[in-house]
Coordinates of C-alpha atoms and ligand atoms in Angstrom, one line a residue:
M17 CA 41.7 -79.2 192.0
S18 CA 41.0 -81.5 189.1
A19 CA 44.6 -80.2 188.2
V20 CA 46.6 -80.7 191.7
V21 CA 45.3 -84.1 191.2
L22 CA 46.2 -85.1 188.1
F23 CA 49.5 -83.7 188.9
L24 CA 50.0 -85.8 192.2
M25 CA 48.7 -89.0 189.8
S26 CA 51.4 -88.5 187.3
T27 CA 54.0 -88.3 190.5
F28 CA 52.7 -91.2 191.6
A29 CA 53.0 -93.2 188.1
R30 CA 56.6 -92.3 188.0
L31 CA 57.6 -93.9 191.3
M32 CA 55.2 -96.8 189.8
T33 CA 58.4 -97.4 187.6
F34 CA 57.4 -96.2 184.7
P35 CA 59.5 -95.6 181.8
S36 CA 61.0 -92.1 182.3
R37 CA 60.6 -91.0 178.8
C38 CA 57.1 -91.6 179.7
A39 CA 56.6 -89.2 182.3
P40 CA 56.5 -85.5 180.0
H41 CA 53.1 -87.2 178.5
F42 CA 51.4 -86.7 181.9
M43 CA 52.7 -83.6 182.7
A44 CA 51.9 -82.4 179.3
I45 CA 47.9 -84.1 180.3
A46 CA 48.1 -82.4 183.9
L47 CA 48.7 -79.2 181.9
V48 CA 46.0 -79.4 180.1
L49 CA 43.3 -80.6 182.4
A50 CA 44.6 -77.3 184.1
A51 CA 43.5 -75.4 181.8
T52 CA 40.0 -76.6 180.5
N53 CA 39.4 -76.9 184.6
G54 CA 40.3 -72.9 184.1
V55 CA 37.5 -72.9 181.2
Q56 CA 35.1 -74.0 183.2
A57 CA 35.3 -72.5 186.2
A58 CA 35.2 -69.6 184.2
E59 CA 32.0 -70.4 182.7
F60 CA 30.5 -72.3 185.7
P61 CA 31.1 -70.0 188.8
R62 CA 30.5 -72.4 191.4
G63 CA 30.5 -71.7 195.5
P64 CA 33.7 -72.9 197.8
G65 CA 34.1 -76.8 198.6
F66 CA 34.5 -80.3 197.5
Y67 CA 33.2 -80.6 194.2
Y68 CA 34.4 -84.1 193.0
S69 CA 32.6 -86.9 194.9
L70 CA 34.5 -89.4 196.2
P71 CA 33.2 -92.2 194.1
R72 CA 34.2 -90.6 190.8
I73 CA 37.7 -89.4 191.7
L74 CA 38.2 -93.3 192.7
F75 CA 36.6 -94.5 189.2
F76 CA 38.9 -91.7 187.5
F77 CA 41.7 -93.2 189.5
G78 CA 41.5 -96.6 188.7
A79 CA 40.4 -96.1 184.3
F80 CA 43.9 -94.7 184.9
L81 CA 46.0 -96.9 186.5
L82 CA 44.4 -99.4 184.3
W83 CA 45.5 -97.5 181.1
I84 CA 49.5 -96.8 182.5
Q85 CA 49.6 -100.0 183.1
L86 CA 48.5 -101.2 179.7
S87 CA 50.4 -98.5 178.1
V88 CA 53.5 -99.4 180.1
W89 CA 53.4 -103.1 178.9
V90 CA 52.1 -102.2 175.5
D91 CA 55.3 -100.0 175.4
S92 CA 57.6 -102.9 176.7
D93 CA 56.0 -105.4 174.4
L94 CA 56.4 -103.4 171.1
R95 CA 59.9 -103.3 172.4
E96 CA 60.7 -106.8 173.0
F97 CA 59.5 -108.0 169.7
K98 CA 60.1 -105.2 167.5
L99 CA 56.8 -103.5 166.4
N100 CA 55.6 -100.8 165.1
Y101 CA 56.0 -98.7 167.9
S102 CA 55.7 -95.3 166.7
I103 CA 51.9 -96.2 166.0
W104 CA 51.0 -98.3 168.8
N105 CA 52.6 -96.0 171.4
P106 CA 50.8 -92.5 170.3
V107 CA 47.2 -95.0 170.2
F108 CA 47.6 -95.2 174.0
L109 CA 48.4 -91.7 174.6
A110 CA 45.7 -90.6 172.8
I111 CA 43.5 -93.3 174.7
G112 CA 44.8 -91.3 177.9
F113 CA 44.3 -88.2 176.4
V114 CA 40.7 -88.2 175.0
G115 CA 39.4 -90.1 178.2
T116 CA 40.9 -87.2 181.0
V117 CA 39.4 -84.7 178.7
L118 CA 36.0 -86.9 178.4
C119 CA 35.8 -87.4 182.1
F120 CA 36.4 -83.7 183.1
A121 CA 34.8 -82.3 180.1
M122 CA 31.3 -84.2 179.4
P123 CA 28.7 -83.5 182.1
F124 CA 27.9 -87.3 182.2
F125 CA 30.5 -88.5 184.2
W126 CA 29.7 -92.1 184.3
I127 CA 29.0 -92.1 180.5
A128 CA 32.3 -90.4 180.1
W129 CA 33.8 -92.9 182.3
L130 CA 32.2 -96.2 180.4
L131 CA 33.5 -94.4 177.2
W132 CA 36.5 -94.3 178.2
M133 CA 37.1 -97.8 179.8
G134 CA 35.7 -98.9 176.3
M135 CA 38.5 -97.3 174.7
I136 CA 41.1 -98.5 176.9
V137 CA 40.3 -102.2 176.8
G138 CA 39.0 -102.4 173.2
G139 CA 42.6 -100.4 172.5
A140 CA 44.0 -103.7 174.7
V141 CA 42.5 -106.2 172.8
G142 CA 42.8 -104.6 169.5
Y143 CA 46.6 -104.7 170.4
V144 CA 46.7 -108.0 171.4
K145 CA 44.8 -109.4 168.2
I146 CA 47.0 -107.4 166.0
R147 CA 50.2 -108.4 167.2
N148 CA 49.4 -111.7 167.6
R149 CA 49.7 -112.2 163.7
E150 CA 53.0 -110.7 163.7
V151 CA 54.7 -112.7 166.9
R152 CA 55.5 -116.3 166.8
E153 CA 52.6 -119.0 167.7
A154 CA 54.7 -119.3 171.0
D155 CA 54.6 -115.4 171.7
A156 CA 50.8 -115.1 171.2
I157 CA 48.9 -113.6 173.9
V158 CA 45.3 -115.5 175.1
I159 CA 43.5 -112.9 176.1
K160 CA 41.4 -114.9 179.0
D161 CA 45.2 -115.5 180.8
A162 CA 46.7 -112.4 180.5
I163 CA 43.5 -110.6 182.1
K164 CA 44.6 -113.1 184.9
A165 CA 47.9 -112.5 185.2
F166 CA 47.6 -108.6 184.8
L167 CA 45.2 -108.8 187.7
E168 CA 48.0 -111.2 190.0
R169 CA 50.6 -108.8 188.9
T170 CA 49.1 -105.4 190.0
L171 CA 46.0 -106.1 193.0
R172 CA 48.3 -109.1 193.9
M173 CA 45.2 -111.5 193.6
Q174 CA 46.1 -115.3 194.4
F175 CA 43.8 -117.6 192.0
A176 CA 42.8 -120.5 192.9
K177 CA 45.4 -123.8 191.5
E178 CA 45.2 -124.0 187.9
K179 CA 41.9 -126.1 186.6
K180 CA 43.2 -129.7 185.9
G181 CA 43.7 -130.6 182.0
R182 CA 43.3 -126.9 181.1
P183 CA 44.7 -127.0 177.5
S184 CA 47.7 -125.1 177.3
R185 CA 49.4 -122.5 175.0
V186 CA 51.7 -124.2 174.3
P187 CA 51.7 -126.1 171.1
V188 CA 53.2 -129.7 172.2
R189 CA 50.7 -132.7 172.4
F190 CA 51.7 -136.1 174.2
F191 CA 51.3 -139.5 173.2
A192 CA 51.0 -142.4 175.3
R193 CA 52.8 -144.9 174.0
G194 CA 51.8 -149.1 174.1
G195 CA 48.2 -150.1 174.7
Q196 CA 45.2 -150.5 176.8
S197 CA 46.1 -148.2 179.2
S198 CA 47.2 -145.3 177.1
G199 CA 44.1 -143.1 177.2
A200 CA 44.1 -143.4 181.3
E201 CA 48.0 -142.6 181.4
L202 CA 47.8 -139.3 179.4
A203 CA 44.8 -138.1 181.7
R204 CA 46.7 -139.0 184.8
A205 CA 49.8 -137.1 183.3
Q206 CA 47.9 -134.4 182.3
E207 CA 46.2 -133.5 185.6
S208 CA 50.0 -133.9 187.5
K209 CA 51.6 -130.5 187.9
G210 CA 55.0 -130.2 185.5
Y211 CA 52.8 -131.1 182.9
Q212 CA 53.5 -127.8 181.5
S213 CA 56.7 -127.6 182.3
A214 CA 57.2 -130.9 180.6
Q215 CA 55.8 -129.0 177.2
E216 CA 57.8 -126.3 177.2
M217 CA 60.9 -128.1 177.7
V218 CA 60.1 -129.8 174.9
Y219 CA 58.8 -126.9 172.8
D220 CA 62.0 -125.6 173.8
A221 CA 64.0 -128.5 172.6
V222 CA 62.9 -129.2 169.3
K223 CA 62.8 -125.5 168.4
R224 CA 66.3 -125.6 169.4
R225 CA 67.4 -128.7 167.7
V226 CA 68.3 -130.6 170.2
T227 CA 69.0 -134.0 169.8
D228 CA 69.2 -135.2 173.4
I229 CA 67.1 -134.3 176.3
H230 CA 69.4 -134.7 179.9
L231 CA 67.5 -134.7 183.1
E232 CA 69.7 -135.3 186.3
P233 CA 69.0 -134.3 190.2
T234 CA 71.2 -132.4 192.2
Q235 CA 70.1 -131.7 195.7
E236 CA 68.1 -128.6 194.8
E237 CA 67.3 -128.8 191.1
M238 CA 66.7 -130.9 188.4
S239 CA 69.7 -129.9 186.3
I240 CA 68.8 -130.0 182.1
R241 CA 71.3 -130.3 179.8
F242 CA 70.8 -130.5 176.1
R243 CA 72.9 -131.9 172.7
I244 CA 72.4 -129.4 170.0
D245 CA 74.6 -130.2 167.2
G246 CA 76.5 -132.8 168.8
I247 CA 77.5 -130.4 171.9
M248 CA 76.5 -130.2 175.7
V249 CA 74.5 -127.2 176.6
N250 CA 73.3 -126.2 179.7
D251 CA 70.0 -125.1 179.9
N252 CA 68.1 -122.8 183.2
P253 CA 67.0 -126.2 185.5
F254 CA 63.9 -127.0 187.0
R255 CA 63.3 -126.8 190.7
R256 CA 63.7 -130.5 192.4
S257 CA 60.2 -130.7 193.4
T258 CA 58.9 -129.8 189.1
G259 CA 61.9 -132.0 188.1
D260 CA 60.5 -135.2 189.6
A261 CA 57.4 -133.9 188.1
V262 CA 58.4 -133.5 184.8
I263 CA 60.5 -137.1 184.7
N264 CA 57.1 -139.0 186.3
I265 CA 55.1 -137.3 183.4
F266 CA 57.3 -139.1 180.4
K267 CA 57.8 -142.2 182.9
V268 CA 53.5 -142.2 183.1
L269 CA 53.8 -141.6 179.4
C270 CA 56.2 -144.4 178.4
N271 CA 54.2 -146.5 180.3
M272 CA 56.9 -147.3 182.6
D273 CA 56.7 -148.4 186.3
I274 CA 56.9 -145.1 188.1
T275 CA 57.1 -146.2 191.4
E276 CA 60.5 -148.0 190.4
K277 CA 62.8 -145.3 190.7
R278 CA 66.6 -146.9 191.3
K279 CA 66.3 -149.6 188.5
P280 CA 67.2 -148.8 184.8
Q281 CA 64.0 -148.6 182.6
D282 CA 63.9 -147.8 179.1
G283 CA 60.6 -147.2 176.6
S284 CA 59.3 -144.1 174.6
F285 CA 56.7 -142.1 174.0
S286 CA 55.5 -140.0 171.2
A287 CA 54.7 -135.8 170.8
Q288 CA 53.2 -133.4 168.1
V289 CA 55.2 -129.9 168.3
E290 CA 53.2 -127.6 166.3
E291 CA 53.1 -129.6 162.9
R292 CA 55.6 -132.1 163.5
M293 CA 55.6 -135.6 165.3
V294 CA 58.5 -136.2 167.3
D295 CA 59.6 -139.6 168.9
F296 CA 61.2 -139.9 172.2
R297 CA 63.4 -142.9 173.4
V298 CA 63.5 -142.6 176.9
A299 CA 66.1 -143.9 179.4
T300 CA 65.6 -144.0 183.3
A301 CA 68.4 -144.6 185.8
G302 CA 68.9 -144.2 189.7
S303 CA 72.2 -141.9 191.1
V304 CA 72.8 -140.9 194.5
S305 CA 70.9 -138.0 194.1
G306 CA 67.7 -139.6 192.2
E307 CA 66.7 -140.7 189.3
K308 CA 68.1 -139.2 186.3
M309 CA 66.9 -139.4 182.1
V310 CA 67.9 -139.2 179.1
M311 CA 65.4 -138.5 176.3
R312 CA 66.4 -139.3 172.6
I313 CA 64.8 -137.2 170.5
L314 CA 63.7 -139.1 166.5
D315 CA 62.0 -136.3 164.3
K316 CA 59.5 -138.5 162.2
S317 CA 59.2 -135.4 160.2
A318 CA 62.6 -135.0 159.2
Q319 CA 63.0 -136.1 155.2
I320 CA 65.7 -138.3 154.6
I321 CA 68.4 -136.6 153.2
S322 CA 70.7 -137.3 150.2
L323 CA 74.4 -138.0 150.2
E324 CA 75.1 -134.1 148.8
Q325 CA 73.0 -132.7 151.8
I326 CA 75.3 -134.7 154.3
G327 CA 78.1 -132.9 152.7
M328 CA 79.8 -135.8 150.7
P329 CA 81.8 -133.7 147.9
A330 CA 81.0 -135.0 144.1
N331 CA 83.6 -137.7 143.3
L332 CA 83.2 -139.1 146.3
R333 CA 79.2 -139.8 146.2
G334 CA 79.9 -141.3 142.6
S335 CA 82.3 -143.8 144.2
I336 CA 79.5 -144.5 146.7
V337 CA 76.4 -144.1 144.6
E338 CA 78.8 -147.0 142.0
L339 CA 79.4 -149.2 145.3
V340 CA 75.9 -149.7 146.9
K341 CA 74.5 -150.5 143.4
Q342 CA 77.2 -153.5 142.7
P343 CA 74.9 -156.6 143.5
H344 CA 76.8 -158.3 146.4
G345 CA 79.2 -156.8 149.4
M346 CA 79.6 -155.0 152.5
L347 CA 79.4 -151.4 152.7
I348 CA 80.6 -150.8 156.2
V349 CA 80.5 -146.7 157.6
C350 CA 82.3 -146.4 160.5
G351 CA 82.8 -143.5 163.1
P352 CA 82.0 -142.7 166.8
T353 CA 78.6 -142.4 168.3
G354 CA 77.1 -139.2 167.3
A355 CA 78.9 -139.7 163.2
G356 CA 76.0 -139.6 161.3
K357 CA 76.6 -142.9 160.2
S358 CA 73.0 -144.0 160.2
T359 CA 72.2 -140.7 158.6
T360 CA 74.6 -142.2 156.0
L361 CA 73.0 -145.6 155.9
Y362 CA 69.6 -143.8 154.8
A363 CA 71.0 -141.8 152.0
C364 CA 72.8 -144.9 150.2
L365 CA 69.6 -146.8 150.6
N366 CA 67.8 -143.6 149.3
E367 CA 70.1 -144.4 146.4
I368 CA 69.0 -147.6 145.7
D369 CA 65.7 -148.4 143.6
R370 CA 63.4 -150.3 146.3
F371 CA 60.6 -151.1 143.6
Q372 CA 63.1 -153.5 141.4
Q373 CA 64.7 -155.1 144.6
N374 CA 63.8 -156.0 148.4
V375 CA 65.4 -154.3 151.1
I376 CA 65.2 -155.0 154.4
T377 CA 66.8 -153.5 157.3
I378 CA 67.5 -154.6 160.9
E379 CA 67.4 -151.3 163.3
N380 CA 67.5 -150.1 166.7
P381 CA 66.0 -148.0 166.8
V382 CA 63.8 -147.4 163.2
E383 CA 65.0 -143.8 163.1
F384 CA 63.5 -143.3 160.1
Q385 CA 60.7 -145.0 158.2
L386 CA 61.3 -146.0 154.5
D387 CA 58.6 -146.6 151.6
H388 CA 58.2 -150.3 150.0
I389 CA 61.2 -152.1 152.0
T390 CA 60.7 -153.8 155.1
Q391 CA 61.9 -152.6 158.4
I392 CA 62.3 -154.7 161.4
E393 CA 63.1 -152.9 165.1
V394 CA 65.5 -155.3 167.2
N395 CA 64.2 -156.0 170.5
V396 CA 66.5 -157.8 173.3
K397 CA 63.9 -158.1 175.8
A398 CA 61.3 -159.7 173.2
G399 CA 64.7 -161.9 172.5
K400 CA 65.2 -160.0 168.9
T401 CA 69.0 -159.4 168.2
F402 CA 70.6 -158.3 165.1
A403 CA 72.1 -162.0 164.6
S404 CA 68.4 -163.7 165.6
E405 CA 66.8 -161.4 163.2
L406 CA 69.5 -161.4 160.1
R407 CA 69.6 -164.7 159.9
S408 CA 65.5 -164.8 159.7
I409 CA 65.4 -162.3 157.2
L410 CA 68.1 -164.2 155.3
R411 CA 65.2 -166.7 154.8
Q412 CA 63.2 -163.4 152.8
D413 CA 65.3 -163.4 149.5
P414 CA 66.4 -160.4 150.2
D415 CA 68.5 -157.9 147.6
I416 CA 70.2 -155.5 150.2
I417 CA 70.3 -155.5 153.8
M418 CA 70.9 -153.0 156.4
I419 CA 72.2 -153.7 159.5
G420 CA 71.5 -151.2 161.6
E421 CA 75.4 -152.0 163.7
I422 CA 77.6 -154.9 163.9
R423 CA 78.7 -155.0 167.7
D424 CA 78.8 -159.1 168.1
K425 CA 80.8 -161.8 166.5
E426 CA 77.4 -163.4 165.9
T427 CA 75.9 -160.7 163.8
A428 CA 79.6 -159.8 161.6
E429 CA 80.2 -163.3 160.9
I430 CA 76.2 -163.9 159.5
A431 CA 77.1 -160.3 157.8
C432 CA 80.1 -161.3 156.0
Q433 CA 78.5 -164.2 154.8
A434 CA 75.5 -162.9 153.3
A435 CA 77.5 -160.1 151.7
Q436 CA 79.6 -163.3 150.0
T437 CA 76.2 -165.1 148.9
G438 CA 74.7 -162.6 146.7
H439 CA 73.3 -159.5 149.3
M440 CA 74.4 -156.5 149.5
V441 CA 75.3 -155.5 153.3
F442 CA 75.0 -151.6 154.5
T443 CA 76.0 -151.7 158.3
T444 CA 77.7 -149.3 160.6
L445 CA 80.8 -150.2 162.9
H446 CA 82.1 -147.9 166.1
A447 CA 85.6 -147.8 164.8
N448 CA 88.0 -144.5 164.9
D449 CA 88.4 -145.1 161.3
T450 CA 88.3 -147.1 157.8
V451 CA 91.8 -148.9 158.6
T452 CA 90.6 -149.6 162.4
A453 CA 87.2 -150.7 161.2
I454 CA 88.9 -153.8 159.8
G455 CA 91.2 -154.2 162.6
R456 CA 87.7 -154.1 164.8
L457 CA 86.1 -157.3 162.7
I458 CA 89.2 -159.2 163.2
D459 CA 89.1 -158.2 166.9
L460 CA 85.0 -159.0 167.2
G461 CA 86.4 -163.1 165.7
V462 CA 85.6 -162.8 162.2
Q463 CA 88.1 -164.6 160.0
P464 CA 90.2 -162.4 157.9
F465 CA 89.4 -164.6 154.7
N466 CA 85.8 -163.6 155.4
I467 CA 86.1 -160.2 155.8
A468 CA 88.9 -160.2 152.6
S469 CA 86.1 -161.8 150.6
A470 CA 83.4 -159.5 152.3
L471 CA 83.9 -156.1 152.5
S472 CA 83.7 -153.8 149.0
A473 CA 84.9 -150.7 151.0
V474 CA 84.8 -148.7 154.3
L475 CA 83.2 -145.0 155.0
G476 CA 85.1 -143.2 157.9
Q477 CA 83.0 -140.2 159.0
R478 CA 82.5 -137.7 161.4
L479 CA 80.0 -134.8 161.6
V480 CA 81.6 -131.1 161.9
R481 CA 79.9 -127.9 163.0
M482 CA 79.5 -125.5 160.8
L483 CA 80.0 -121.9 161.2
C484 CA 77.0 -119.5 161.6
P485 CA 76.9 -117.6 158.7
K486 CA 75.6 -114.3 160.6
C487 CA 78.5 -114.5 163.1
R488 CA 81.8 -116.2 162.2
V489 CA 84.8 -114.2 162.1
K490 CA 87.4 -113.2 159.0
Y491 CA 90.9 -114.0 160.2
K492 CA 94.2 -113.8 158.9
P493 CA 96.0 -117.5 160.4
D494 CA 99.5 -117.5 162.0
A495 CA 102.1 -119.7 160.6
E496 CA 101.8 -122.5 163.6
T497 CA 98.0 -122.7 162.4
L498 CA 99.2 -123.4 158.3
K499 CA 101.2 -125.9 159.2
R500 CA 99.2 -127.7 161.5
L501 CA 97.0 -127.7 158.8
N502 CA 99.9 -129.0 156.6
L503 CA 99.5 -125.7 154.5
P504 CA 102.0 -123.6 152.7
P505 CA 102.6 -120.0 154.2
G506 CA 101.0 -117.7 152.0
M507 CA 98.5 -120.2 150.2
I508 CA 95.6 -119.2 152.9
K509 CA 94.8 -115.4 152.8
H510 CA 92.0 -115.7 155.2
L511 CA 89.8 -118.4 157.3
Y512 CA 86.8 -118.2 159.7
R513 CA 86.4 -119.2 163.3
A514 CA 83.5 -119.0 165.7
H515 CA 82.5 -115.9 167.0
E516 CA 83.6 -115.7 170.5
G517 CA 81.5 -112.9 171.8
E518 CA 83.8 -110.6 171.7
K519 CA 82.6 -106.7 170.0
D520 CA 82.3 -106.4 166.4
E521 CA 83.7 -103.4 165.7
E522 CA 81.8 -103.1 162.1
A523 CA 78.5 -103.3 164.0
E524 CA 79.2 -101.0 166.6
E525 CA 76.8 -98.6 166.1
S526 CA 74.2 -100.8 165.9
E527 CA 72.5 -102.1 169.5
E528 CA 71.8 -105.5 168.5
P529 CA 72.2 -108.2 171.0
S530 CA 76.0 -109.7 171.9
V531 CA 74.0 -112.8 171.7
C532 CA 73.6 -114.0 168.2
E533 CA 69.7 -115.4 167.4
K534 CA 70.6 -117.6 164.9
C535 CA 72.7 -119.7 166.8
G536 CA 72.2 -118.7 170.1
G537 CA 76.3 -117.7 170.9
T538 CA 77.6 -120.5 170.1
G539 CA 78.9 -119.6 167.2
Y540 CA 77.9 -122.8 165.1
F541 CA 74.8 -123.7 163.5
K542 CA 73.7 -127.4 161.9
R543 CA 76.2 -129.6 161.1
T544 CA 78.2 -131.6 157.7
G545 CA 80.0 -134.6 157.6
I546 CA 83.5 -135.0 156.6
F547 CA 84.4 -138.2 155.2
E548 CA 87.3 -141.3 154.1
L549 CA 86.7 -144.2 152.1
L550 CA 88.3 -146.9 152.0
V551 CA 87.9 -149.3 148.8
I552 CA 88.9 -152.8 149.4
T553 CA 90.9 -152.8 146.0
E554 CA 92.2 -156.5 145.2
K555 CA 95.4 -155.5 146.2
L556 CA 94.1 -155.1 149.8
R557 CA 92.0 -157.5 149.4
E558 CA 95.0 -160.0 149.3
M559 CA 96.9 -157.7 152.5
I560 CA 93.3 -158.6 154.5
R561 CA 93.6 -162.2 153.6
E562 CA 97.2 -162.5 154.0
N563 CA 98.4 -161.0 156.5
P564 CA 96.4 -158.4 158.1
D565 CA 98.7 -156.1 159.2
L566 CA 97.0 -152.5 159.8
T567 CA 99.9 -150.1 159.3
A568 CA 100.5 -151.8 156.0
I569 CA 97.5 -151.7 155.2
R570 CA 97.7 -147.9 156.2
N571 CA 100.4 -147.4 154.1
A572 CA 99.0 -149.3 151.2
A573 CA 96.1 -147.1 151.3
V574 CA 97.9 -143.4 151.3
K575 CA 99.7 -144.9 148.4
A576 CA 97.0 -145.6 146.3
G577 CA 95.5 -141.7 147.3
T578 CA 93.3 -142.2 149.8
V579 CA 91.9 -139.1 151.0
F580 CA 91.6 -139.3 155.0
L581 CA 89.3 -137.7 157.2
F582 CA 91.1 -135.0 158.2
E583 CA 92.3 -133.7 154.4
D584 CA 88.7 -133.9 153.8
G585 CA 87.7 -131.7 156.5
L586 CA 90.5 -129.1 154.8
R587 CA 88.2 -128.4 152.2
Q588 CA 85.3 -127.4 154.7
V589 CA 88.1 -125.0 156.7
L590 CA 89.2 -123.4 153.8
T591 CA 85.9 -122.5 152.1
G592 CA 84.8 -121.3 155.3
V593 CA 81.8 -123.6 156.3
S594 CA 84.1 -124.4 159.6
S595 CA 87.2 -123.7 161.6
V596 CA 90.1 -125.2 162.0
Q597 CA 89.4 -125.6 166.1
E598 CA 86.2 -127.3 165.1
L599 CA 88.2 -130.1 162.8
M600 CA 90.7 -130.5 165.2
R601 CA 88.4 -131.2 168.1
V602 CA 86.5 -133.8 166.2
S603 CA 89.6 -135.3 164.7
K604 CA 91.6 -135.8 167.5
Ligands
LIG4 ZN1 75.5 -117.3 165.3

């Protein structure tokens, strides 16, 4: 009898999408039970009839199903996280086997049943505890939540809406910005729906080195786009209602007016992501399909990186260090948006003795906090512009002034004057290359003689994405590529390019997923700088003062042996750090 029940159960288990590789185990158990039942029948001869009470069968069946579900889950969990399934799968098989035997062989069914349940629950709890130690914190399982999810899944039980303010297991804590009502604001945000979605999105973004998050509404969805290494990447969209709730949460955190959905607003908040403190600069704007939001992520705990770490070659580093230690002058770092200009300025500040000199910065926003310098943040709403702040700090006897960006004539003129009156000025300018930067200053309305006297050097730069070291592909460049790179044929044996999702012949025997784990399949991981430094020599100074003709200045720079961006970029391509395609993309 029991053998028949077991056989039916095992068939049932197979129908319940149980992996076919486990089915033989059940067949084995059914056979063993048939055998033990036979033994029992021989030892205790009984009359005809139905021996097993219905409650017992139901309880046995319940425990059996619980065990099956747990075994299936443990098996898939082990595989997902590449844990040691040669230990855990046999453990669960043994629990099932011993438990079944106990229930049928022990004289006291209920004690046997309780023992078996104890083994199943104990095994599951033990497994979770041990696997939590091996996986990342984000993947750890909170047993209470797991039981709830399990019941929901198997018994289709519907639980009441989640309790408000329930602590989440996503290791992200938000801190509202700005003042008196921040506690109440935070509580309000935590209570609203979408709070966990917001946490998960932020966690994911910080883990993936995202610098900007774009939330853009469409009719049904809220699309999410991340900027990683300067490139926009689509992420799984939110449902529209969740997306709107998420935007609302960030607006509350920023102390924005949540009823205003059309006029642009901006603000900021911070978050603790695991151990790191991260600042968010948030801007909203109305669009035809709803309110959109852009969030810039500023990692406060990131270290100031050195000139070497931003990828500057040794000879160039030498020239820069020499320049920044001059008593007066002006160093302009130029490039398009997102070329790493401010990172370079910070690296320059880091080269300076900040104890012996008075260093003041004017920034929008302050991206890194440095010790022993005065950092001032521009706030246009409060009337604190680059120009007004620059004027006032000149009265505070600075030796070195860092101006986040020159955008207008006034700032440019004061900066040039400061550079001529015994201050060292560092700043950035939005210009494609070093010679164009000089033209840009003239366009802003600064007198050429002022530029000529003030300027020490212009550093042009770009960030190129570095090839992912795990999946980059070696190839032999064709003649046309070499021609584009201005390289003689035959000089270069091989170059590297990004993995484009094709099958890797060498790694064919392995079952590795086709998406590279390190770079997420983009083929690139992190970025490094390429540079051109135009030092203003006496000859160039004369040219700027007398007749600022950019073509003539460029020709003079070529003659003086200036290494231009593209040539410096080749250094990264030839060493396999970056690819031809990437260099072409950024130096267009
Ligand atoms: Zn990769």
